[in-house]
Amino acid sequence: MTDSIKQQRHQARQQRLKTQVDAAVAAATTEKGLLLVITGNGKGKSTSGFGTVARAVGHGLSAAVVQFIKGSWDCGERNLLSQHGVQFAVMATGFTWDTQDKAADMAAAEHVWQQAEQFLSDAAIDLVLLDELTYMVSYHYLELERVERALINRPAGQHVVITGRACHRRLIELADTVSEVQNLKHAFDNGIKAQRGIDW
Ligand code: ATP
Ligand code: MG
């Protein structure tokens, strides 16, 4: 086959692809507040959630972040984004295996969830990140129905991102976009400790 025929075929294929992509883009006309879930065992869930907050803030949208479980840890994104008008609600407890005090964990979960409910009923907030929410449901710290209700009744245009491993199937059903981050390799498995600026 001559180079010129190869080139013509390549162009024809690209043109067909472009027509399909253009048609798909033209057909997607619905505007709505999205519910995104980033789950799975790989690294990158919270990074992705905070990246979405940075993206939204960069467009002048208003955002709020609720940090379940790891709220008391130092957090680069919180240091930065709180200087750019992002509101934070932080669960004032560490991992449950650090505190070993279930009643205190549940009280802390309840307290921060009430702040989450306020964000989820405030139409002035365009995006809410519920970082590590999935564990609150799987540990039964928060009632699933209550979480579902707050998500369903939120302002129509408000976007929400939920992160955490083992997301409950009912939250996955409720979501518009769900990504599962898979672990192919992690530095920690080779004895490398969590690195500031990369892991937190
Ligand atoms: P990140 O905050 O880096 O996006 P994540 O939200 O996907 O991570 P988490 O389960 O919240 O993952 O864990 C947070 C911390 O644990 C981070 O320091 C991260 O590097 C580390 N981590 C994430 N996945 C793994 C893994 N598969 N093995 C070991 N450590 C992990
Ligand atoms: Mg995380």
mmCIF file of C-alpha atoms and ligand atoms in Angstrom:
data_model
loop_
_atom_site.group_PDB
_atom_site.id
_atom_site.type_symbol
_atom_site.label_atom_id
_atom_site.label_comp_id
_atom_site.label_asym_id
_atom_site.label_seq_id
_atom_site.Cartn_x
_atom_site.Cartn_y
_atom_site.Cartn_z
ATOM 1 C CA MET A 1 0.000 0.000 0.000
ATOM 2 C CA THR A 2 1.405 3.410 -0.893
ATOM 3 C CA ASP A 3 1.882 6.092 1.731
ATOM 4 C CA SER A 4 -0.750 8.251 0.085
ATOM 5 C CA ILE A 5 -3.421 5.492 0.302
ATOM 6 C CA LYS A 6 -2.472 4.851 3.969
ATOM 7 C CA GLN A 7 -2.840 8.561 4.651
ATOM 8 C CA GLN A 8 -6.264 8.689 2.918
ATOM 9 C CA ARG A 9 -7.513 5.689 4.956
ATOM 10 C CA HIS A 10 -6.233 7.214 8.177
ATOM 11 C CA GLN A 11 -8.018 10.467 7.378
ATOM 12 C CA ALA A 12 -11.287 8.658 6.580
ATOM 13 C CA ARG A 13 -11.104 6.716 9.892
ATOM 14 C CA GLN A 14 -10.442 9.906 11.860
ATOM 15 C CA GLN A 15 -13.339 11.639 10.109
ATOM 16 C CA ARG A 16 -15.738 8.783 11.024
ATOM 17 C CA LEU A 17 -14.507 8.926 14.644
ATOM 18 C CA LYS A 18 -14.956 12.703 14.752
ATOM 19 C CA THR A 19 -18.532 12.392 13.435
ATOM 20 C CA GLN A 20 -19.339 9.867 16.198
ATOM 21 C CA VAL A 21 -17.744 11.974 18.958
ATOM 22 C CA ASP A 22 -19.463 15.166 17.724
ATOM 23 C CA ALA A 23 -22.839 13.364 17.705
ATOM 24 C CA ALA A 24 -22.310 12.030 21.258
ATOM 25 C CA VAL A 25 -21.312 15.509 22.505
ATOM 26 C CA ALA A 26 -24.337 17.103 20.796
ATOM 27 C CA ALA A 27 -26.674 14.485 22.342
ATOM 28 C CA ALA A 28 -25.433 15.161 25.894
ATOM 29 C CA THR A 29 -27.533 18.206 26.696
ATOM 30 C CA THR A 30 -28.682 17.617 30.277
ATOM 31 C CA GLU A 31 -27.370 20.005 32.958
ATOM 32 C CA LYS A 32 -27.521 18.794 36.550
ATOM 33 C CA GLY A 33 -25.625 18.592 39.778
ATOM 34 C CA LEU A 34 -23.652 15.360 39.598
ATOM 35 C CA LEU A 35 -22.963 12.751 42.223
ATOM 36 C CA LEU A 36 -19.514 11.247 41.717
ATOM 37 C CA VAL A 37 -18.099 8.285 43.615
ATOM 38 C CA ILE A 38 -14.373 7.504 43.638
ATOM 39 C CA THR A 39 -13.870 4.117 45.282
ATOM 40 C CA GLY A 40 -11.558 1.071 45.180
ATOM 41 C CA ASN A 41 -8.350 0.043 46.938
ATOM 42 C CA GLY A 42 -5.828 1.972 44.839
ATOM 43 C CA LYS A 43 -4.256 5.336 45.654
ATOM 44 C CA GLY A 44 -5.825 8.441 44.164
ATOM 45 C CA LYS A 45 -9.368 8.734 45.520
ATOM 46 C CA SER A 46 -8.929 11.739 47.816
ATOM 47 C CA THR A 47 -6.398 13.237 45.390
ATOM 48 C CA SER A 48 -9.102 13.096 42.720
ATOM 49 C CA GLY A 49 -11.759 14.563 45.029
ATOM 50 C CA PHE A 50 -9.540 17.484 46.020
ATOM 51 C CA GLY A 51 -8.481 17.925 42.379
ATOM 52 C CA THR A 52 -12.153 18.375 41.494
ATOM 53 C CA VAL A 53 -12.508 20.985 44.260
ATOM 54 C CA ALA A 54 -9.463 22.873 42.880
ATOM 55 C CA ARG A 55 -10.929 22.655 39.363
ATOM 56 C CA ALA A 56 -14.272 24.057 40.530
ATOM 57 C CA VAL A 57 -12.696 26.852 42.604
ATOM 58 C CA GLY A 58 -10.550 27.767 39.593
ATOM 59 C CA HIS A 59 -13.779 28.441 37.710
ATOM 60 C CA GLY A 60 -15.111 30.653 40.499
ATOM 61 C CA LEU A 61 -17.481 28.028 41.944
ATOM 62 C CA SER A 62 -17.934 27.731 45.690
ATOM 63 C CA ALA A 63 -16.958 24.506 47.424
ATOM 64 C CA ALA A 64 -17.074 22.828 50.817
ATOM 65 C CA VAL A 65 -15.152 19.801 52.058
ATOM 66 C CA VAL A 66 -16.107 17.366 54.810
ATOM 67 C CA GLN A 67 -13.256 15.170 56.025
ATOM 68 C CA PHE A 68 -14.357 11.996 57.746
ATOM 69 C CA ILE A 69 -11.849 9.918 59.739
ATOM 70 C CA LYS A 70 -8.607 11.649 58.776
ATOM 71 C CA GLY A 71 -9.649 15.167 59.637
ATOM 72 C CA SER A 72 -7.232 15.651 62.475
ATOM 73 C CA TRP A 73 -4.222 14.896 60.219
ATOM 74 C CA ASP A 74 -2.160 17.550 58.488
ATOM 75 C CA CYS A 75 -3.507 17.992 54.955
ATOM 76 C CA GLY A 76 -1.852 19.939 52.113
ATOM 77 C CA GLU A 77 -5.091 20.481 50.235
ATOM 78 C CA ARG A 78 -6.805 21.889 53.333
ATOM 79 C CA ASN A 79 -3.876 24.270 53.926
ATOM 80 C CA LEU A 80 -4.201 25.556 50.363
ATOM 81 C CA LEU A 81 -7.928 25.456 49.644
ATOM 82 C CA SER A 82 -9.003 27.039 52.931
ATOM 83 C CA GLN A 83 -7.059 30.127 51.757
ATOM 84 C CA HIS A 84 -9.288 30.182 48.661
ATOM 85 C CA GLY A 85 -12.661 30.350 50.388
ATOM 86 C CA VAL A 86 -13.303 26.603 50.632
ATOM 87 C CA GLN A 87 -15.150 25.756 53.855
ATOM 88 C CA PHE A 88 -13.942 22.707 55.773
ATOM 89 C CA ALA A 89 -15.736 20.527 58.310
ATOM 90 C CA VAL A 90 -13.376 18.118 59.967
ATOM 91 C CA MET A 91 -14.156 15.008 61.979
ATOM 92 C CA ALA A 92 -12.266 15.474 65.203
ATOM 93 C CA THR A 93 -10.984 11.947 65.645
ATOM 94 C CA GLY A 94 -8.294 9.740 64.154
ATOM 95 C CA PHE A 95 -8.654 6.201 62.904
ATOM 96 C CA THR A 96 -10.896 4.047 65.027
ATOM 97 C CA TRP A 97 -7.980 1.663 65.712
ATOM 98 C CA ASP A 98 -6.074 4.649 67.146
ATOM 99 C CA THR A 99 -8.873 5.880 69.367
ATOM 100 C CA GLN A 100 -10.474 2.471 70.114
ATOM 101 C CA ASP A 101 -13.436 4.385 71.452
ATOM 102 C CA LYS A 102 -16.491 3.616 69.351
ATOM 103 C CA ALA A 103 -18.868 5.903 71.253
ATOM 104 C CA ALA A 104 -16.520 8.886 70.795
ATOM 105 C CA ASP A 105 -16.078 8.055 67.089
ATOM 106 C CA MET A 106 -19.843 7.866 66.601
ATOM 107 C CA ALA A 107 -20.389 11.195 68.354
ATOM 108 C CA ALA A 108 -17.669 12.775 66.163
ATOM 109 C CA ALA A 109 -19.260 11.258 63.035
ATOM 110 C CA GLU A 110 -22.677 12.592 64.030
ATOM 111 C CA HIS A 111 -21.281 16.058 64.665
ATOM 112 C CA VAL A 112 -19.458 16.332 61.324
ATOM 113 C CA TRP A 113 -22.385 14.786 59.446
ATOM 114 C CA GLN A 114 -24.646 17.574 60.734
ATOM 115 C CA GLN A 115 -22.232 20.048 59.135
ATOM 116 C CA ALA A 116 -22.342 17.957 55.946
ATOM 117 C CA GLU A 117 -26.156 18.154 55.981
ATOM 118 C CA GLN A 118 -25.921 21.929 56.181
ATOM 119 C CA PHE A 119 -23.621 22.049 53.149
ATOM 120 C CA LEU A 120 -25.958 19.651 51.307
ATOM 121 C CA SER A 121 -28.913 21.964 51.885
ATOM 122 C CA ASP A 122 -27.128 25.198 50.917
ATOM 123 C CA ALA A 123 -27.775 26.147 47.281
ATOM 124 C CA ALA A 124 -24.943 28.699 47.445
ATOM 125 C CA ILE A 125 -22.424 25.814 47.590
ATOM 126 C CA ASP A 126 -21.755 24.416 44.116
ATOM 127 C CA LEU A 127 -19.617 21.432 45.099
ATOM 128 C CA VAL A 128 -19.373 19.333 48.258
ATOM 129 C CA LEU A 129 -16.554 16.815 48.759
ATOM 130 C CA LEU A 130 -17.402 14.081 51.287
ATOM 131 C CA ASP A 131 -13.913 12.623 51.738
ATOM 132 C CA GLU A 132 -13.822 9.084 53.237
ATOM 133 C CA LEU A 133 -17.613 9.058 53.729
ATOM 134 C CA THR A 134 -17.881 5.394 52.696
ATOM 135 C CA TYR A 135 -16.420 4.166 56.016
ATOM 136 C CA MET A 136 -19.075 6.013 58.030
ATOM 137 C CA VAL A 137 -21.672 3.872 56.289
ATOM 138 C CA SER A 138 -19.746 0.567 56.389
ATOM 139 C CA TYR A 139 -18.874 0.959 60.103
ATOM 140 C CA HIS A 140 -22.547 1.877 60.785
ATOM 141 C CA TYR A 141 -21.489 5.220 62.246
ATOM 142 C CA LEU A 142 -24.077 6.859 59.995
ATOM 143 C CA GLU A 143 -27.396 5.476 58.847
ATOM 144 C CA LEU A 144 -27.402 4.805 55.103
ATOM 145 C CA GLU A 145 -30.965 6.117 54.665
ATOM 146 C CA ARG A 146 -30.012 9.428 56.223
ATOM 147 C CA VAL A 147 -27.070 9.810 53.846
ATOM 148 C CA GLU A 148 -29.259 8.888 50.852
ATOM 149 C CA ARG A 149 -31.938 11.366 51.917
ATOM 150 C CA ALA A 150 -29.476 14.253 52.199
ATOM 151 C CA LEU A 151 -27.999 13.444 48.772
ATOM 152 C CA ILE A 152 -31.387 13.087 47.068
ATOM 153 C CA ASN A 153 -32.791 16.294 48.594
ATOM 154 C CA ARG A 154 -29.737 18.471 47.905
ATOM 155 C CA PRO A 155 -30.095 21.567 45.645
ATOM 156 C CA ALA A 156 -30.593 20.507 41.997
ATOM 157 C CA GLY A 157 -27.438 22.139 40.681
ATOM 158 C CA GLN A 158 -25.094 21.019 43.465
ATOM 159 C CA HIS A 159 -22.282 18.560 42.655
ATOM 160 C CA VAL A 160 -21.085 16.040 45.236
ATOM 161 C CA VAL A 161 -17.973 13.850 45.296
ATOM 162 C CA ILE A 162 -17.804 10.862 47.652
ATOM 163 C CA THR A 163 -14.501 9.067 48.230
ATOM 164 C CA GLY A 164 -13.468 5.952 50.142
ATOM 165 C CA ARG A 165 -13.030 2.218 49.750
ATOM 166 C CA ALA A 166 -15.893 -0.290 49.505
ATOM 167 C CA CYS A 167 -18.637 2.211 48.684
ATOM 168 C CA HIS A 168 -22.107 0.893 49.562
ATOM 169 C CA ARG A 169 -23.929 -0.443 46.497
ATOM 170 C CA ARG A 170 -26.922 1.877 47.108
ATOM 171 C CA LEU A 171 -24.694 4.967 46.917
ATOM 172 C CA ILE A 172 -23.186 3.590 43.705
ATOM 173 C CA GLU A 173 -26.714 3.184 42.310
ATOM 174 C CA LEU A 174 -27.521 6.774 43.245
ATOM 175 C CA ALA A 175 -24.356 8.170 41.623
ATOM 176 C CA ASP A 176 -24.030 9.534 38.076
ATOM 177 C CA THR A 177 -20.325 8.785 37.672
ATOM 178 C CA VAL A 178 -18.436 6.065 39.532
ATOM 179 C CA SER A 179 -14.730 5.318 39.225
ATOM 180 C CA GLU A 180 -12.893 2.447 40.865
ATOM 181 C CA VAL A 181 -9.199 3.068 41.494
ATOM 182 C CA GLN A 182 -7.277 -0.177 41.242
ATOM 183 C CA ASN A 183 -4.004 -0.931 42.992
ATOM 184 C CA LEU A 184 -1.383 -2.139 40.495
ATOM 185 C CA LYS A 185 1.573 -1.152 42.688
ATOM 186 C CA HIS A 186 2.101 0.970 45.814
ATOM 187 C CA ALA A 187 5.378 2.288 47.241
ATOM 188 C CA PHE A 188 4.214 1.393 50.768
ATOM 189 C CA ASP A 189 4.444 -2.310 49.859
ATOM 190 C CA ASN A 190 8.196 -1.784 49.368
ATOM 191 C CA GLY A 191 8.592 -0.259 52.815
ATOM 192 C CA ILE A 192 8.416 3.377 51.675
ATOM 193 C CA LYS A 193 6.637 5.585 54.173
ATOM 194 C CA ALA A 194 3.924 8.101 53.283
ATOM 195 C CA GLN A 195 5.531 11.195 51.748
ATOM 196 C CA ARG A 196 4.470 14.773 52.534
ATOM 197 C CA GLY A 197 3.021 16.473 49.449
ATOM 198 C CA ILE A 198 2.308 13.122 47.792
ATOM 199 C CA ASP A 199 0.387 11.088 50.328
ATOM 200 C CA TRP A 200 -1.131 13.861 52.432
HETATM 201 P P1 ATP B 1 -4.794 9.649 48.282
HETATM 202 O O1 ATP B 1 -5.206 10.509 49.453
HETATM 203 O O2 ATP B 1 -3.302 9.573 48.170
HETATM 204 O O3 ATP B 1 -5.499 9.988 47.002
HETATM 205 P P2 ATP B 1 -6.666 7.527 48.634
HETATM 206 O O4 ATP B 1 -7.651 8.533 49.069
HETATM 207 O O5 ATP B 1 -6.931 6.824 47.346
HETATM 208 O O6 ATP B 1 -5.212 8.143 48.640
HETATM 209 P P3 ATP B 1 -6.898 6.218 51.185
HETATM 210 O O7 ATP B 1 -7.436 4.843 51.386
HETATM 211 O O8 ATP B 1 -7.731 7.368 51.643
HETATM 212 O O9 ATP B 1 -6.486 6.343 49.660
HETATM 213 O O10 ATP B 1 -5.480 6.252 51.863
HETATM 214 C C1 ATP B 1 -4.803 7.419 52.100
HETATM 215 C C2 ATP B 1 -3.347 7.153 52.392
HETATM 216 O O11 ATP B 1 -3.005 5.783 52.271
HETATM 217 C C3 ATP B 1 -2.446 7.865 51.399
HETATM 218 O O12 ATP B 1 -1.277 8.186 52.062
HETATM 219 C C4 ATP B 1 -2.168 6.841 50.362
HETATM 220 O O13 ATP B 1 -0.921 6.976 49.707
HETATM 221 C C5 ATP B 1 -2.166 5.575 51.158
HETATM 222 N N1 ATP B 1 -2.681 4.478 50.319
HETATM 223 C C6 ATP B 1 -3.664 4.534 49.407
HETATM 224 N N2 ATP B 1 -3.814 3.345 48.779
HETATM 225 C C7 ATP B 1 -2.898 2.516 49.326
HETATM 226 C C8 ATP B 1 -2.528 1.146 49.105
HETATM 227 N N3 ATP B 1 -3.162 0.405 48.210
HETATM 228 N N4 ATP B 1 -1.495 0.642 49.863
HETATM 229 C C9 ATP B 1 -0.878 1.393 50.771
HETATM 230 N N5 ATP B 1 -1.175 2.689 51.034
HETATM 231 C C10 ATP B 1 -2.173 3.245 50.324
HETATM 232 MG MG MG B 2 -8.619 8.973 50.766
#
